[in-house]
PDB file of C-alpha atoms in Angstrom:
ATOM      1  CA  MET C   1      -0.149   0.091   0.137  1.00  0.00           C
ATOM      2  CA  VAL C   2       1.157   3.656  -1.064  1.00  0.00           C
ATOM      3  CA  TYR C   3       0.375   5.918   1.890  1.00  0.00           C
ATOM      4  CA  THR C   4       0.375  10.185   1.055  1.00  0.00           C
ATOM      5  CA  ILE C   5       1.250  12.602   3.643  1.00  0.00           C
ATOM      6  CA  ALA C   6      -2.809  12.927   4.071  1.00  0.00           C
ATOM      7  CA  THR C   7      -3.472   9.448   4.181  1.00  0.00           C
ATOM      8  CA  MET C   8      -0.201   8.936   7.171  1.00  0.00           C
ATOM      9  CA  PHE C   9      -1.885  11.598   9.318  1.00  0.00           C
ATOM     10  CA  ILE C  10      -5.255  10.442   9.307  1.00  0.00           C
ATOM     11  CA  THR C  11      -7.480   8.195  11.976  1.00  0.00           C
ATOM     12  CA  LYS C  12      -9.746   5.326  10.665  1.00  0.00           C
ATOM     13  CA  ILE C  13     -12.891   7.717  12.232  1.00  0.00           C
ATOM     14  CA  GLU C  14     -11.716  10.827   9.984  1.00  0.00           C
ATOM     15  CA  LYS C  15     -11.009   7.659   7.051  1.00  0.00           C
ATOM     16  CA  LYS C  16     -14.587   6.658   7.902  1.00  0.00           C
ATOM     17  CA  ILE C  17     -16.588   9.730   7.121  1.00  0.00           C
ATOM     18  CA  ALA C  18     -14.689  10.961   4.057  1.00  0.00           C
ATOM     19  CA  ASP C  19     -15.051   7.562   2.462  1.00  0.00           C
ATOM     20  CA  LYS C  20     -18.704   7.543   2.940  1.00  0.00           C
ATOM     21  CA  PHE C  21     -18.902  11.145   1.989  1.00  0.00           C
ATOM     22  CA  ILE C  22     -17.511  10.390  -1.418  1.00  0.00           C
ATOM     23  CA  LYS C  23     -19.468   7.402  -1.463  1.00  0.00           C
ATOM     24  CA  ASP C  24     -22.385   8.616  -0.430  1.00  0.00           C
ATOM     25  CA  GLY C  25     -22.422  12.899  -1.163  1.00  0.00           C
ATOM     26  CA  TYR C  26     -23.126  13.552   2.004  1.00  0.00           C
ATOM     27  CA  VAL C  27     -22.765  12.177   5.425  1.00  0.00           C
ATOM     28  CA  VAL C  28     -25.057  12.841   8.826  1.00  0.00           C
ATOM     29  CA  LEU C  29     -22.522  13.999  11.577  1.00  0.00           C
ATOM     30  CA  LYS C  30     -23.280  14.766  15.404  1.00  0.00           C
ATOM     31  CA  VAL C  31     -22.768  18.123  16.132  1.00  0.00           C
ATOM     32  CA  GLU C  32     -18.677  18.429  17.807  1.00  0.00           C
ATOM     33  CA  ASP C  33     -19.856  20.945  20.732  1.00  0.00           C
ATOM     34  CA  LEU C  34     -23.273  20.499  22.236  1.00  0.00           C
ATOM     35  CA  LYS C  35     -22.164  24.488  23.967  1.00  0.00           C
ATOM     36  CA  LYS C  36     -22.406  25.900  21.320  1.00  0.00           C
ATOM     37  CA  LEU C  37     -25.456  24.290  19.628  1.00  0.00           C
ATOM     38  CA  ARG C  38     -27.115  25.963  22.424  1.00  0.00           C
ATOM     39  CA  LYS C  39     -25.530  29.484  22.169  1.00  0.00           C
ATOM     40  CA  LEU C  40     -26.815  29.683  18.153  1.00  0.00           C
ATOM     41  CA  GLN C  41     -30.084  27.871  19.111  1.00  0.00           C
ATOM     42  CA  ASN C  42     -30.844  31.101  21.653  1.00  0.00           C
ATOM     43  CA  PHE C  43     -29.141  33.269  19.310  1.00  0.00           C
ATOM     44  CA  ILE C  44     -31.937  32.096  16.819  1.00  0.00           C
ATOM     45  CA  VAL C  45     -34.515  32.155  19.502  1.00  0.00           C
ATOM     46  CA  LYS C  46     -34.587  35.591  20.925  1.00  0.00           C
ATOM     47  CA  SER C  47     -34.039  36.947  17.096  1.00  0.00           C
ATOM     48  CA  ILE C  48     -37.419  34.864  16.481  1.00  0.00           C
ATOM     49  CA  SER C  49     -38.810  36.094  19.349  1.00  0.00           C
ATOM     50  CA  LYS C  50     -38.034  39.531  18.477  1.00  0.00           C
ATOM     51  CA  ASN C  51     -39.709  39.132  15.019  1.00  0.00           C
ATOM     52  CA  SER C  52     -43.175  37.073  16.461  1.00  0.00           C
ATOM     53  CA  LYS C  53     -46.287  37.181  17.960  1.00  0.00           C
ATOM     54  CA  ASN C  54     -44.945  34.028  20.124  1.00  0.00           C
ATOM     55  CA  LYS C  55     -43.192  35.217  22.991  1.00  0.00           C
ATOM     56  CA  ASN C  56     -41.713  32.293  23.886  1.00  0.00           C
ATOM     57  CA  SER C  57     -37.501  32.286  24.885  1.00  0.00           C
ATOM     58  CA  ASN C  58     -37.292  28.169  24.533  1.00  0.00           C
ATOM     59  CA  LEU C  59     -36.298  26.388  21.665  1.00  0.00           C
ATOM     60  CA  ASP C  60     -40.020  24.975  21.395  1.00  0.00           C
ATOM     61  CA  ILE C  61     -40.626  27.897  19.421  1.00  0.00           C
ATOM     62  CA  LEU C  62     -38.030  27.000  16.421  1.00  0.00           C
ATOM     63  CA  ASN C  63     -40.834  24.220  15.533  1.00  0.00           C
ATOM     64  CA  SER C  64     -43.485  26.362  15.962  1.00  0.00           C
ATOM     65  CA  TYR C  65     -42.789  29.836  14.330  1.00  0.00           C
ATOM     66  CA  TYR C  66     -44.460  29.242  10.981  1.00  0.00           C
ATOM     67  CA  MET C  67     -47.878  28.826  12.770  1.00  0.00           C
ATOM     68  CA  ASN C  68     -48.134  32.274  13.194  1.00  0.00           C
ATOM     69  CA  LYS C  69     -46.772  33.412   9.931  1.00  0.00           C
ATOM     70  CA  ARG C  70     -48.133  33.914   6.685  1.00  0.00           C
ATOM     71  CA  THR C  71     -46.377  31.721   4.057  1.00  0.00           C
ATOM     72  CA  LYS C  72     -45.850  34.998   1.732  1.00  0.00           C
ATOM     73  CA  ASP C  73     -44.641  36.389   4.808  1.00  0.00           C
ATOM     74  CA  LEU C  74     -41.685  34.335   5.685  1.00  0.00           C
ATOM     75  CA  ASN C  75     -39.387  35.920   3.620  1.00  0.00           C
ATOM     76  CA  GLN C  76     -39.231  38.859   5.587  1.00  0.00           C
ATOM     77  CA  SER C  77     -39.270  37.474   8.549  1.00  0.00           C
ATOM     78  CA  ARG C  78     -36.153  34.876   7.789  1.00  0.00           C
ATOM     79  CA  LEU C  79     -34.181  37.952   6.115  1.00  0.00           C
ATOM     80  CA  LYS C  80     -34.072  39.813   9.421  1.00  0.00           C
ATOM     81  CA  ILE C  81     -33.433  36.753  11.463  1.00  0.00           C
ATOM     82  CA  TYR C  82     -30.446  36.320   8.557  1.00  0.00           C
ATOM     83  CA  ASN C  83     -29.157  39.767   8.679  1.00  0.00           C
ATOM     84  CA  LYS C  84     -28.863  39.320  12.663  1.00  0.00           C
ATOM     85  CA  ILE C  85     -27.157  36.267  12.185  1.00  0.00           C
ATOM     86  CA  ASN C  86     -24.623  37.609   9.503  1.00  0.00           C
ATOM     87  CA  ASN C  87     -23.479  40.460  11.221  1.00  0.00           C
ATOM     88  CA  ASP C  88     -22.953  39.226  15.135  1.00  0.00           C
ATOM     89  CA  GLN C  89     -19.214  39.024  15.253  1.00  0.00           C
ATOM     90  CA  ASN C  90     -18.631  34.791  16.722  1.00  0.00           C
ATOM     91  CA  PHE C  91     -21.904  33.282  14.609  1.00  0.00           C
ATOM     92  CA  ARG C  92     -19.936  31.848  11.935  1.00  0.00           C
ATOM     93  CA  LYS C  93     -16.798  31.055  13.795  1.00  0.00           C
ATOM     94  CA  ASP C  94     -18.864  28.837  16.693  1.00  0.00           C
ATOM     95  CA  PHE C  95     -21.223  27.810  13.790  1.00  0.00           C
ATOM     96  CA  TYR C  96     -17.926  26.536  12.009  1.00  0.00           C
ATOM     97  CA  PHE C  97     -16.927  24.683  15.008  1.00  0.00           C
ATOM     98  CA  LEU C  98     -20.099  22.580  14.656  1.00  0.00           C
ATOM     99  CA  ALA C  99     -18.401  20.401  12.460  1.00  0.00           C
ATOM    100  CA  LYS C 100     -14.886  21.278  11.931  1.00  0.00           C
ATOM    101  CA  HIS C 101     -13.612  17.415  12.387  1.00  0.00           C
ATOM    102  CA  GLY C 102     -16.002  16.056   9.742  1.00  0.00           C
ATOM    103  CA  LEU C 103     -15.284  18.934   7.430  1.00  0.00           C
ATOM    104  CA  ASP C 104     -11.696  18.399   7.684  1.00  0.00           C
ATOM    105  CA  ALA C 105     -12.298  15.078   7.383  1.00  0.00           C
ATOM    106  CA  ILE C 106     -14.120  15.718   4.118  1.00  0.00           C
ATOM    107  CA  VAL C 107     -11.599  18.245   2.633  1.00  0.00           C
ATOM    108  CA  GLY C 108      -8.655  19.076   4.816  1.00  0.00           C
ATOM    109  CA  ASN C 109      -8.031  21.679   7.307  1.00  0.00           C
ATOM    110  CA  GLU C 110      -7.606  24.631   5.136  1.00  0.00           C
ATOM    111  CA  LEU C 111     -10.686  25.604   4.452  1.00  0.00           C
ATOM    112  CA  VAL C 112     -12.857  28.905   2.919  1.00  0.00           C
ATOM    113  CA  MET C 113     -16.208  29.601   4.954  1.00  0.00           C
ATOM    114  CA  GLN C 114     -19.072  31.388   2.734  1.00  0.00           C
ATOM    115  CA  ASN C 115     -19.255  34.778   3.693  1.00  0.00           C
ATOM    116  CA  LYS C 116     -22.612  34.415   4.873  1.00  0.00           C
ATOM    117  CA  ILE C 117     -24.089  32.014   6.267  1.00  0.00           C
ATOM    118  CA  ASN C 118     -27.673  31.259   4.507  1.00  0.00           C
ATOM    119  CA  LEU C 119     -31.248  30.410   6.750  1.00  0.00           C
ATOM    120  CA  SER C 120     -34.526  28.940   5.407  1.00  0.00           C
ATOM    121  CA  ILE C 121     -37.554  28.504   7.094  1.00  0.00           C
ATOM    122  CA  GLN C 122     -40.448  26.592   5.480  1.00  0.00           C
ATOM    123  CA  ASN C 123     -44.036  25.599   6.609  1.00  0.00           C
ATOM    124  CA  PRO C 124     -44.307  21.832   6.846  1.00  0.00           C
ATOM    125  CA  ASN C 125     -46.940  20.740   3.295  1.00  0.00           C
ATOM    126  CA  ASP C 126     -46.073  24.286   1.515  1.00  0.00           C
ATOM    127  CA  HIS C 127     -46.358  22.869  -2.036  1.00  0.00           C
ATOM    128  CA  SER C 128     -45.292  26.663  -3.157  1.00  0.00           C
ATOM    129  CA  SER C 129     -41.964  27.122  -1.645  1.00  0.00           C
ATOM    130  CA  LEU C 130     -39.100  27.573  -3.809  1.00  0.00           C
ATOM    131  CA  LEU C 131     -37.454  24.610  -2.164  1.00  0.00           C
ATOM    132  CA  ASN C 132     -37.671  21.399  -2.733  1.00  0.00           C
ATOM    133  CA  MET C 133     -34.532  19.128  -3.431  1.00  0.00           C
ATOM    134  CA  HIS C 134     -31.650  21.928  -2.333  1.00  0.00           C
ATOM    135  CA  ALA C 135     -28.586  22.202  -4.414  1.00  0.00           C
ATOM    136  CA  ASP C 136     -25.996  24.954  -4.497  1.00  0.00           C
ATOM    137  CA  THR C 137     -24.191  24.124  -7.020  1.00  0.00           C
ATOM    138  CA  TRP C 138     -28.078  25.034  -8.890  1.00  0.00           C
ATOM    139  CA  SER C 139     -27.409  29.099  -8.611  1.00  0.00           C
ATOM    140  CA  GLY C 140     -23.762  29.120  -9.316  1.00  0.00           C
ATOM    141  CA  ASP C 141     -21.460  27.692  -6.762  1.00  0.00           C
ATOM    142  CA  SER C 142     -18.648  25.313  -6.950  1.00  0.00           C
ATOM    143  CA  PRO C 143     -19.842  21.278  -7.382  1.00  0.00           C
ATOM    144  CA  TYR C 144     -17.121  21.048  -4.911  1.00  0.00           C
ATOM    145  CA  GLU C 145     -18.291  22.746  -1.904  1.00  0.00           C
ATOM    146  CA  VAL C 146     -19.115  21.266   1.599  1.00  0.00           C
ATOM    147  CA  VAL C 147     -22.964  22.740   2.535  1.00  0.00           C
ATOM    148  CA  VAL C 148     -23.477  22.652   6.151  1.00  0.00           C
ATOM    149  CA  TRP C 149     -27.182  21.861   7.107  1.00  0.00           C
ATOM    150  CA  LEU C 150     -28.157  22.220  11.076  1.00  0.00           C
ATOM    151  CA  PRO C 151     -31.784  21.202  11.191  1.00  0.00           C
TER     152      PRO C 151
END
């Protein structure tokens, strides 16, 4: 077997992640830092609470937010939250650290991250939504990028 520098320093777990990604085109991993996940969830909950009739301050608001919004109003609300996310100094860094080791296993540690974190909100059974199957390449992004989705 021929070893390269890249394969000499990879762990069995990292190899398993990379192999699954190559085989399936995606991989589902556990969040690496639950404290950062809770921090980001709370940030979004607070942002939603400021833009909603629902003043819950707990995570239930993430599952019920759409109930207080008409489908046609969701995009305006989404953009307000999107702007709050992307104006926060630490959101991108914290988001990255939710999947850092998985990303390192798939693409290495020399990463480029898009400038803005995106946000999608979709009502259940909303057939008017433009978010059928999602692929960033359809909007002109590189077919070689890795997308991290956090439901």
